[in-house]
Amino acid sequence: MDFEKIKEQYPILDDISKEKEIFWINPGKMQCEKAIAKCELTMADIDDAERRLERFAPFIMEKFPETKDKNGLIESELVEIPSMQARLNEKYQSGLKGQLLLKKDSHLAIAGSVKARGGIYEVLKHTEELALEHGLLTEEDNYAKLAEPFCRAFFEQYTIQVGSTGNLGMSIGIMSAAVGYNVIVHMSADAKQWKKDLLRSHGVTVVEYESDYSEAVKHGRELSDQNPKSYFVDDENSRTLFLGYAVAAKRLISQLKEKNISVDAEHPMFVYIPCGVGGAPGGVTFGLKQVFGEYVHAFFVEPTQAPCMVVGMASGLQSEISVQDIGLTGLTHADGLAVGRPSGFVGGVMVPFLSGEFTVKDSQLYHYMRDLLETENIFLEPSACASFAGPSRLNTYEQGLAYIKENGLESKMENAVHIAWATGGSLVPEEIREEYKNTYLEEK
Ligand SMILES: *Cc1c(COP(=O)(O)O)cnc(C)c1O
């Protein structure tokens, strides 16, 4: 393919290839009802995932007692962060009106990241399928039964494999080990040492690659395909992962209600989610659009060196183009977002739903991290801090203001709610946090 030609055709790709921070409005976005009608997945699929997670709640509680206070549901808090909002407005002239909230998936039980939604869900779904097929379980049983030794002995015959930059491996690895599977996590070069160590401490086999995420996935998939008793969690194509993430939206309904926050024609909701291969932000966005319709405006955020989703979507080539094809390295401090080629499945689904995308430099992630620590005393890992590029920059781009105007939202921004989706951080060890707090990258 002639990528120079493609760059000429889509000038934003030229800016992206020069590592510029960009804001891209998705021209493919449709009226929400039409988008929903067009989609291969539906609300019924999300409901099904939600019910499956409820069936597993007794098992989860048994294995992870820290989930008892939520009755075995793995769910995070939604919190106001007014001091951070004031900081953004003062320090970056963000001009952010309305209310800024943080969705703390960074503090989800078991895996400490958004991956506790999709990753854990997929392991459980596979477990249910095997258990039903082999007569260990009926859907009416109390699933705590799966924690009994005879079930564990059964699952020990099976293997689960996954490719990961770190956090997906942690969620799949920890839950698979809890069920009893052999687990092999194929980790790309970006994966942090402490994540590998933590997994090994759970008895997980970690295979390390010197290549990037896409390669780790490819090798993992090949190895898994050779073993009939091995199941591969395919982050690039999995509908199951995607639906696990989407359940977040249904749970958000009651959280907003508790805070007396309405989402309707007069009260728009803006959501900003860090994006790697696309599954997590795509799934969450899909769920939000099903639940809140056209009143939710979803934006992804990616690092300037690995903006695979916006490259795929802006060019229309989806997974047929990588960030390396336009001259970027794919290397970033945001390890959770270090993906060079997006999920074609997610990109395709997102075309009619997504509002747009921001990119952000690595150096800025550490500034946001310190801003949040200083103002709200909440720690997030660098990848998760990408979410703040949204609220901090929306009003600073001409295209951002144009988006607000074109959607008839100018007079409603005082009533808007902005949610920065914090995707990870609570498992980061203390010494690594110290290192991050003192990281100042050259501002290029
Ligand atoms: C994985 C991850 C994301 C993005 O999820 P994708 O499914 O790869 O798009 C965002 N933030 C963190 C911290 C992650 O680990």
Short mmCIF file of N, CA and C in Angstrom, two decimals, residues 60-201:
data_model
loop_
_atom_site.label_atom_id
_atom_site.label_comp_id
_atom_site.label_asym_id
_atom_site.label_seq_id
_atom_site.Cartn_x
_atom_site.Cartn_y
_atom_site.Cartn_z
N ILE A 60 -16.87 -15.58 42.61
CA ILE A 60 -15.89 -14.48 42.73
C ILE A 60 -15.70 -14.10 44.20
N MET A 61 -16.81 -14.06 44.93
CA MET A 61 -16.72 -13.71 46.36
C MET A 61 -15.91 -14.74 47.12
N GLU A 62 -16.12 -16.01 46.75
CA GLU A 62 -15.42 -17.11 47.42
C GLU A 62 -13.90 -16.99 47.19
N LYS A 63 -13.54 -16.69 45.96
CA LYS A 63 -12.12 -16.67 45.59
C LYS A 63 -11.45 -15.33 45.92
N PHE A 64 -12.23 -14.27 45.86
CA PHE A 64 -11.67 -12.93 46.09
C PHE A 64 -12.52 -12.21 47.13
N PRO A 65 -12.25 -12.49 48.42
CA PRO A 65 -13.10 -11.96 49.50
C PRO A 65 -13.18 -10.42 49.48
N GLU A 66 -12.22 -9.77 48.84
CA GLU A 66 -12.28 -8.31 48.78
C GLU A 66 -13.48 -7.81 47.98
N THR A 67 -14.15 -8.73 47.25
CA THR A 67 -15.33 -8.30 46.47
C THR A 67 -16.63 -8.47 47.27
N LYS A 68 -16.51 -8.91 48.53
CA LYS A 68 -17.71 -9.19 49.33
C LYS A 68 -18.59 -7.96 49.53
N ASP A 69 -17.97 -6.80 49.72
CA ASP A 69 -18.78 -5.61 49.98
C ASP A 69 -19.63 -5.23 48.77
N LYS A 70 -19.29 -5.73 47.60
CA LYS A 70 -20.12 -5.48 46.41
C LYS A 70 -20.82 -6.77 45.97
N ASN A 71 -20.92 -7.72 46.88
CA ASN A 71 -21.61 -8.99 46.60
C ASN A 71 -21.05 -9.71 45.39
N GLY A 72 -19.74 -9.64 45.23
CA GLY A 72 -19.11 -10.40 44.16
C GLY A 72 -19.13 -9.71 42.81
N LEU A 73 -19.64 -8.50 42.75
CA LEU A 73 -19.56 -7.75 41.50
C LEU A 73 -18.24 -6.97 41.51
N ILE A 74 -17.61 -6.92 40.36
CA ILE A 74 -16.36 -6.17 40.24
C ILE A 74 -16.75 -4.82 39.65
N GLU A 75 -16.85 -3.82 40.49
CA GLU A 75 -17.31 -2.51 40.01
C GLU A 75 -16.52 -1.40 40.71
N SER A 76 -16.39 -0.27 40.02
CA SER A 76 -15.57 0.82 40.54
C SER A 76 -16.44 2.02 40.91
N GLU A 77 -15.85 2.91 41.68
CA GLU A 77 -16.58 4.12 42.08
C GLU A 77 -16.52 5.19 41.00
N LEU A 78 -17.52 6.04 41.04
CA LEU A 78 -17.55 7.25 40.21
C LEU A 78 -17.44 8.42 41.19
N VAL A 79 -16.40 9.23 41.08
CA VAL A 79 -16.20 10.29 42.08
C VAL A 79 -16.03 11.66 41.42
N GLU A 80 -16.49 12.69 42.13
CA GLU A 80 -16.27 14.07 41.69
C GLU A 80 -14.80 14.42 41.91
N ILE A 81 -14.23 15.17 41.00
CA ILE A 81 -12.86 15.63 41.21
C ILE A 81 -12.76 17.15 40.94
N PRO A 82 -13.44 17.94 41.78
CA PRO A 82 -13.51 19.39 41.54
C PRO A 82 -12.15 20.08 41.62
N SER A 83 -11.26 19.60 42.49
CA SER A 83 -9.96 20.27 42.60
C SER A 83 -9.12 20.03 41.36
N MET A 84 -9.26 18.83 40.78
CA MET A 84 -8.56 18.54 39.53
C MET A 84 -9.13 19.41 38.41
N GLN A 85 -10.42 19.57 38.41
CA GLN A 85 -11.05 20.42 37.39
C GLN A 85 -10.51 21.85 37.49
N ALA A 86 -10.43 22.35 38.72
CA ALA A 86 -9.90 23.71 38.92
C ALA A 86 -8.44 23.78 38.46
N ARG A 87 -7.69 22.71 38.75
CA ARG A 87 -6.28 22.67 38.33
C ARG A 87 -6.17 22.73 36.80
N LEU A 88 -6.99 21.93 36.12
CA LEU A 88 -6.94 21.91 34.65
C LEU A 88 -7.27 23.31 34.10
N ASN A 89 -8.29 23.91 34.68
CA ASN A 89 -8.70 25.23 34.19
C ASN A 89 -7.64 26.30 34.44
N GLU A 90 -6.97 26.20 35.59
CA GLU A 90 -5.93 27.20 35.89
C GLU A 90 -4.65 26.96 35.09
N LYS A 91 -4.20 25.70 35.15
CA LYS A 91 -2.87 25.39 34.62
C LYS A 91 -2.85 25.29 33.10
N TYR A 92 -3.93 24.76 32.53
CA TYR A 92 -3.94 24.52 31.07
C TYR A 92 -4.99 25.36 30.35
N GLN A 93 -5.58 26.32 31.05
CA GLN A 93 -6.65 27.14 30.46
C GLN A 93 -7.68 26.28 29.73
N SER A 94 -8.14 25.27 30.43
CA SER A 94 -9.02 24.29 29.78
C SER A 94 -10.42 24.83 29.53
N GLY A 95 -10.85 25.81 30.31
CA GLY A 95 -12.19 26.36 30.12
C GLY A 95 -13.28 25.31 30.25
N LEU A 96 -13.06 24.36 31.17
CA LEU A 96 -14.03 23.26 31.28
C LEU A 96 -15.19 23.65 32.18
N LYS A 97 -16.38 23.69 31.59
CA LYS A 97 -17.59 23.99 32.36
C LYS A 97 -18.28 22.69 32.74
N GLY A 98 -19.33 22.80 33.54
CA GLY A 98 -20.02 21.59 33.98
C GLY A 98 -19.21 20.92 35.08
N GLN A 99 -19.34 19.60 35.16
CA GLN A 99 -18.75 18.88 36.29
C GLN A 99 -17.83 17.77 35.81
N LEU A 100 -16.64 17.69 36.40
CA LEU A 100 -15.68 16.64 36.03
C LEU A 100 -15.71 15.52 37.06
N LEU A 101 -15.85 14.29 36.55
CA LEU A 101 -15.86 13.11 37.41
C LEU A 101 -14.79 12.13 36.95
N LEU A 102 -14.42 11.25 37.87
CA LEU A 102 -13.44 10.21 37.55
C LEU A 102 -14.11 8.84 37.74
N LYS A 103 -14.02 7.98 36.72
CA LYS A 103 -14.52 6.61 36.85
C LYS A 103 -13.32 5.75 37.20
N LYS A 104 -13.32 5.25 38.43
CA LYS A 104 -12.08 4.66 38.97
C LYS A 104 -11.90 3.18 38.67
N ASP A 105 -11.91 2.83 37.38
CA ASP A 105 -11.58 1.45 37.01
C ASP A 105 -10.14 1.11 37.39
N SER A 106 -9.38 2.16 37.64
CA SER A 106 -8.02 2.00 38.17
C SER A 106 -8.03 1.22 39.48
N HIS A 107 -9.16 1.25 40.17
CA HIS A 107 -9.26 0.62 41.48
C HIS A 107 -10.19 -0.58 41.48
N LEU A 108 -10.48 -1.13 40.30
CA LEU A 108 -11.31 -2.33 40.24
C LEU A 108 -10.62 -3.48 40.99
N ALA A 109 -11.42 -4.27 41.68
CA ALA A 109 -10.87 -5.41 42.42
C ALA A 109 -10.18 -6.39 41.48
N ILE A 110 -9.29 -7.16 42.03
CA ILE A 110 -8.60 -8.29 41.40
C ILE A 110 -7.49 -7.84 40.44
N ALA A 111 -7.79 -6.98 39.46
CA ALA A 111 -6.77 -6.67 38.46
C ALA A 111 -6.32 -5.20 38.45
N GLY A 112 -7.01 -4.34 39.18
CA GLY A 112 -6.58 -2.94 39.28
C GLY A 112 -6.57 -2.19 37.96
N SER A 113 -7.38 -2.62 37.02
CA SER A 113 -7.48 -1.89 35.75
C SER A 113 -8.79 -2.23 35.06
N VAL A 114 -9.07 -1.50 34.01
CA VAL A 114 -10.29 -1.73 33.23
C VAL A 114 -10.37 -3.17 32.73
N LYS A 115 -9.21 -3.83 32.62
CA LYS A 115 -9.18 -5.21 32.12
C LYS A 115 -9.91 -6.18 33.06
N ALA A 116 -10.15 -5.74 34.30
CA ALA A 116 -10.92 -6.58 35.21
C ALA A 116 -12.35 -6.74 34.69
N ARG A 117 -12.75 -5.92 33.74
CA ARG A 117 -14.09 -6.08 33.15
C ARG A 117 -14.05 -7.14 32.05
N GLY A 118 -13.37 -6.81 30.95
CA GLY A 118 -13.39 -7.70 29.79
C GLY A 118 -12.65 -9.00 30.01
N GLY A 119 -11.43 -8.90 30.54
CA GLY A 119 -10.57 -10.07 30.67
C GLY A 119 -11.19 -11.11 31.58
N ILE A 120 -11.62 -10.67 32.73
CA ILE A 120 -12.21 -11.61 33.69
C ILE A 120 -13.50 -12.18 33.13
N TYR A 121 -14.28 -11.35 32.48
CA TYR A 121 -15.54 -11.84 31.91
C TYR A 121 -15.29 -12.97 30.91
N GLU A 122 -14.29 -12.79 30.06
CA GLU A 122 -14.06 -13.83 29.04
C GLU A 122 -13.61 -15.15 29.68
N VAL A 123 -12.78 -15.08 30.70
CA VAL A 123 -12.37 -16.32 31.39
C VAL A 123 -13.59 -17.01 32.00
N LEU A 124 -14.46 -16.22 32.59
CA LEU A 124 -15.65 -16.80 33.24
C LEU A 124 -16.61 -17.40 32.21
N LYS A 125 -16.75 -16.72 31.09
CA LYS A 125 -17.66 -17.24 30.06
C LYS A 125 -17.16 -18.59 29.54
N HIS A 126 -15.86 -18.65 29.29
CA HIS A 126 -15.27 -19.91 28.83
C HIS A 126 -15.45 -21.00 29.89
N THR A 127 -15.26 -20.62 31.13
CA THR A 127 -15.41 -21.56 32.24
C THR A 127 -16.83 -22.11 32.32
N GLU A 128 -17.79 -21.23 32.16
CA GLU A 128 -19.19 -21.66 32.19
C GLU A 128 -19.47 -22.64 31.05
N GLU A 129 -18.97 -22.31 29.87
CA GLU A 129 -19.20 -23.18 28.71
C GLU A 129 -18.65 -24.58 28.96
N LEU A 130 -17.39 -24.64 29.44
CA LEU A 130 -16.78 -25.94 29.72
C LEU A 130 -17.56 -26.69 30.80
N ALA A 131 -17.93 -25.97 31.85
CA ALA A 131 -18.59 -26.61 32.99
C ALA A 131 -19.97 -27.14 32.60
N LEU A 132 -20.70 -26.38 31.78
CA LEU A 132 -22.04 -26.83 31.35
C LEU A 132 -21.90 -28.03 30.41
N GLU A 133 -20.95 -27.92 29.51
CA GLU A 133 -20.74 -28.97 28.52
C GLU A 133 -20.38 -30.30 29.19
N HIS A 134 -19.59 -30.22 30.27
CA HIS A 134 -19.12 -31.45 30.93
C HIS A 134 -19.94 -31.81 32.17
N GLY A 135 -21.10 -31.17 32.29
CA GLY A 135 -22.02 -31.56 33.36
C GLY A 135 -21.56 -31.24 34.78
N LEU A 136 -20.66 -30.30 34.93
CA LEU A 136 -20.22 -29.91 36.27
C LEU A 136 -21.22 -28.97 36.92
N LEU A 137 -22.10 -28.40 36.10
CA LEU A 137 -22.87 -27.25 36.54
C LEU A 137 -24.14 -27.13 35.73
N THR A 138 -25.21 -26.60 36.35
CA THR A 138 -26.34 -26.10 35.57
C THR A 138 -26.45 -24.62 35.88
N GLU A 139 -27.15 -23.89 35.01
CA GLU A 139 -27.24 -22.44 35.19
C GLU A 139 -27.95 -22.07 36.49
N GLU A 140 -28.69 -23.01 37.06
CA GLU A 140 -29.43 -22.72 38.29
C GLU A 140 -28.58 -22.95 39.54
N ASP A 141 -27.45 -23.63 39.37
CA ASP A 141 -26.57 -23.92 40.53
C ASP A 141 -26.00 -22.64 41.12
N ASN A 142 -25.57 -22.78 42.39
CA ASN A 142 -24.75 -21.73 42.98
C ASN A 142 -23.33 -21.93 42.45
N TYR A 143 -22.81 -20.92 41.74
CA TYR A 143 -21.53 -21.08 41.04
C TYR A 143 -20.34 -21.15 42.00
N ALA A 144 -20.58 -20.95 43.29
CA ALA A 144 -19.49 -21.13 44.26
C ALA A 144 -18.96 -22.56 44.18
N LYS A 145 -19.82 -23.47 43.69
CA LYS A 145 -19.45 -24.86 43.48
C LYS A 145 -18.14 -24.99 42.67
N LEU A 146 -17.94 -24.04 41.74
CA LEU A 146 -16.76 -24.12 40.87
C LEU A 146 -15.45 -23.98 41.63
N ALA A 147 -15.54 -23.53 42.88
CA ALA A 147 -14.32 -23.40 43.68
C ALA A 147 -13.95 -24.72 44.38
N GLU A 148 -14.82 -25.72 44.26
CA GLU A 148 -14.55 -26.99 44.95
C GLU A 148 -13.43 -27.77 44.23
N PRO A 149 -12.71 -28.60 45.00
CA PRO A 149 -11.53 -29.29 44.44
C PRO A 149 -11.81 -30.11 43.18
N PHE A 150 -12.98 -30.77 43.10
CA PHE A 150 -13.21 -31.60 41.91
C PHE A 150 -13.36 -30.75 40.65
N CYS A 151 -13.87 -29.56 40.81
CA CYS A 151 -13.97 -28.66 39.65
C CYS A 151 -12.57 -28.16 39.27
N ARG A 152 -11.85 -27.76 40.28
CA ARG A 152 -10.50 -27.27 40.03
C ARG A 152 -9.67 -28.32 39.29
N ALA A 153 -9.79 -29.56 39.73
CA ALA A 153 -9.03 -30.66 39.10
C ALA A 153 -9.43 -30.78 37.62
N PHE A 154 -10.70 -30.55 37.34
CA PHE A 154 -11.17 -30.60 35.95
C PHE A 154 -10.50 -29.49 35.11
N PHE A 155 -10.52 -28.28 35.64
CA PHE A 155 -10.00 -27.15 34.85
C PHE A 155 -8.48 -27.21 34.69
N GLU A 156 -7.83 -27.96 35.56
CA GLU A 156 -6.37 -28.08 35.46
C GLU A 156 -5.93 -28.76 34.17
N GLN A 157 -6.86 -29.48 33.50
CA GLN A 157 -6.49 -30.08 32.21
C GLN A 157 -6.40 -29.06 31.09
N TYR A 158 -6.96 -27.88 31.33
CA TYR A 158 -7.10 -26.91 30.25
C TYR A 158 -6.12 -25.74 30.40
N THR A 159 -5.85 -25.11 29.25
CA THR A 159 -4.91 -23.99 29.24
C THR A 159 -5.61 -22.75 28.66
N ILE A 160 -5.27 -21.61 29.23
CA ILE A 160 -5.73 -20.35 28.66
C ILE A 160 -4.50 -19.54 28.28
N GLN A 161 -4.54 -18.94 27.10
CA GLN A 161 -3.40 -18.13 26.67
C GLN A 161 -3.89 -16.76 26.19
N VAL A 162 -3.00 -15.77 26.33
CA VAL A 162 -3.36 -14.42 25.90
C VAL A 162 -2.09 -13.64 25.60
N GLY A 163 -2.20 -12.71 24.65
CA GLY A 163 -1.10 -11.77 24.39
C GLY A 163 -1.44 -10.47 25.08
N SER A 164 -0.42 -9.81 25.64
CA SER A 164 -0.76 -8.65 26.46
C SER A 164 0.41 -7.67 26.56
N THR A 165 0.08 -6.40 26.76
CA THR A 165 1.10 -5.41 27.11
C THR A 165 1.23 -5.35 28.63
N GLY A 166 0.42 -6.10 29.35
CA GLY A 166 0.55 -6.12 30.81
C GLY A 166 -0.76 -6.32 31.53
N ASN A 167 -1.65 -5.36 31.43
CA ASN A 167 -2.85 -5.41 32.27
C ASN A 167 -3.84 -6.50 31.87
N LEU A 168 -3.97 -6.76 30.58
CA LEU A 168 -4.88 -7.83 30.18
C LEU A 168 -4.36 -9.16 30.71
N GLY A 169 -3.05 -9.33 30.60
CA GLY A 169 -2.42 -10.54 31.13
C GLY A 169 -2.69 -10.69 32.61
N MET A 170 -2.67 -9.56 33.33
CA MET A 170 -2.90 -9.65 34.78
C MET A 170 -4.33 -10.09 35.08
N SER A 171 -5.29 -9.54 34.37
CA SER A 171 -6.68 -9.90 34.68
C SER A 171 -6.97 -11.34 34.26
N ILE A 172 -6.52 -11.73 33.08
CA ILE A 172 -6.75 -13.10 32.60
C ILE A 172 -5.95 -14.08 33.47
N GLY A 173 -4.72 -13.71 33.75
CA GLY A 173 -3.83 -14.59 34.50
C GLY A 173 -4.35 -14.86 35.89
N ILE A 174 -4.74 -13.81 36.59
CA ILE A 174 -5.16 -13.98 37.98
C ILE A 174 -6.48 -14.77 38.05
N MET A 175 -7.43 -14.43 37.18
CA MET A 175 -8.71 -15.15 37.23
C MET A 175 -8.57 -16.59 36.75
N SER A 176 -7.77 -16.81 35.72
CA SER A 176 -7.59 -18.18 35.22
C SER A 176 -6.93 -19.05 36.28
N ALA A 177 -5.94 -18.50 36.96
CA ALA A 177 -5.25 -19.25 38.02
C ALA A 177 -6.23 -19.56 39.14
N ALA A 178 -7.15 -18.64 39.41
CA ALA A 178 -8.13 -18.87 40.48
C ALA A 178 -9.09 -20.01 40.12
N VAL A 179 -9.42 -20.15 38.83
CA VAL A 179 -10.31 -21.24 38.41
C VAL A 179 -9.55 -22.57 38.43
N GLY A 180 -8.26 -22.51 38.09
CA GLY A 180 -7.46 -23.73 38.09
C GLY A 180 -6.73 -24.00 36.78
N TYR A 181 -6.97 -23.19 35.76
CA TYR A 181 -6.33 -23.39 34.45
C TYR A 181 -4.81 -23.25 34.53
N ASN A 182 -4.15 -23.88 33.57
CA ASN A 182 -2.78 -23.47 33.24
C ASN A 182 -2.91 -22.18 32.48
N VAL A 183 -2.05 -21.23 32.75
CA VAL A 183 -2.16 -19.95 32.05
C VAL A 183 -0.82 -19.57 31.46
N ILE A 184 -0.86 -19.18 30.21
CA ILE A 184 0.36 -18.66 29.57
C ILE A 184 0.06 -17.26 29.05
N VAL A 185 0.83 -16.29 29.52
CA VAL A 185 0.65 -14.91 29.06
C VAL A 185 1.84 -14.54 28.19
N HIS A 186 1.55 -14.12 26.97
CA HIS A 186 2.58 -13.71 26.02
C HIS A 186 2.73 -12.21 26.11
N MET A 187 3.87 -11.76 26.66
CA MET A 187 4.02 -10.34 26.98
C MET A 187 4.94 -9.63 25.99
N SER A 188 4.45 -8.50 25.49
CA SER A 188 5.24 -7.71 24.56
C SER A 188 6.37 -7.00 25.31
N ALA A 189 7.30 -6.44 24.54
CA ALA A 189 8.48 -5.80 25.12
C ALA A 189 8.10 -4.64 26.04
N ASP A 190 6.94 -4.03 25.80
CA ASP A 190 6.54 -2.87 26.62
C ASP A 190 6.13 -3.25 28.04
N ALA A 191 5.84 -4.51 28.25
CA ALA A 191 5.29 -4.90 29.55
C ALA A 191 6.28 -4.61 30.68
N LYS A 192 5.75 -4.09 31.76
CA LYS A 192 6.59 -3.71 32.90
C LYS A 192 7.01 -4.95 33.69
N GLN A 193 8.22 -4.90 34.22
CA GLN A 193 8.76 -6.04 34.97
C GLN A 193 7.85 -6.43 36.14
N TRP A 194 7.35 -5.42 36.88
CA TRP A 194 6.55 -5.75 38.06
C TRP A 194 5.27 -6.51 37.71
N LYS A 195 4.75 -6.25 36.50
CA LYS A 195 3.54 -6.97 36.08
C LYS A 195 3.88 -8.44 35.80
N LYS A 196 5.05 -8.67 35.20
CA LYS A 196 5.48 -10.06 34.96
C LYS A 196 5.72 -10.77 36.29
N ASP A 197 6.37 -10.09 37.21
CA ASP A 197 6.67 -10.69 38.52
C ASP A 197 5.38 -11.06 39.25
N LEU A 198 4.44 -10.12 39.21
CA LEU A 198 3.18 -10.37 39.93
C LEU A 198 2.47 -11.60 39.36
N LEU A 199 2.47 -11.70 38.03
CA LEU A 199 1.82 -12.85 37.39
C LEU A 199 2.51 -14.15 37.77
N ARG A 200 3.83 -14.14 37.75
CA ARG A 200 4.57 -15.38 38.08
C ARG A 200 4.26 -15.78 39.52
N SER A 201 4.05 -14.80 40.38
CA SER A 201 3.74 -15.13 41.78
C SER A 201 2.38 -15.83 41.90
#
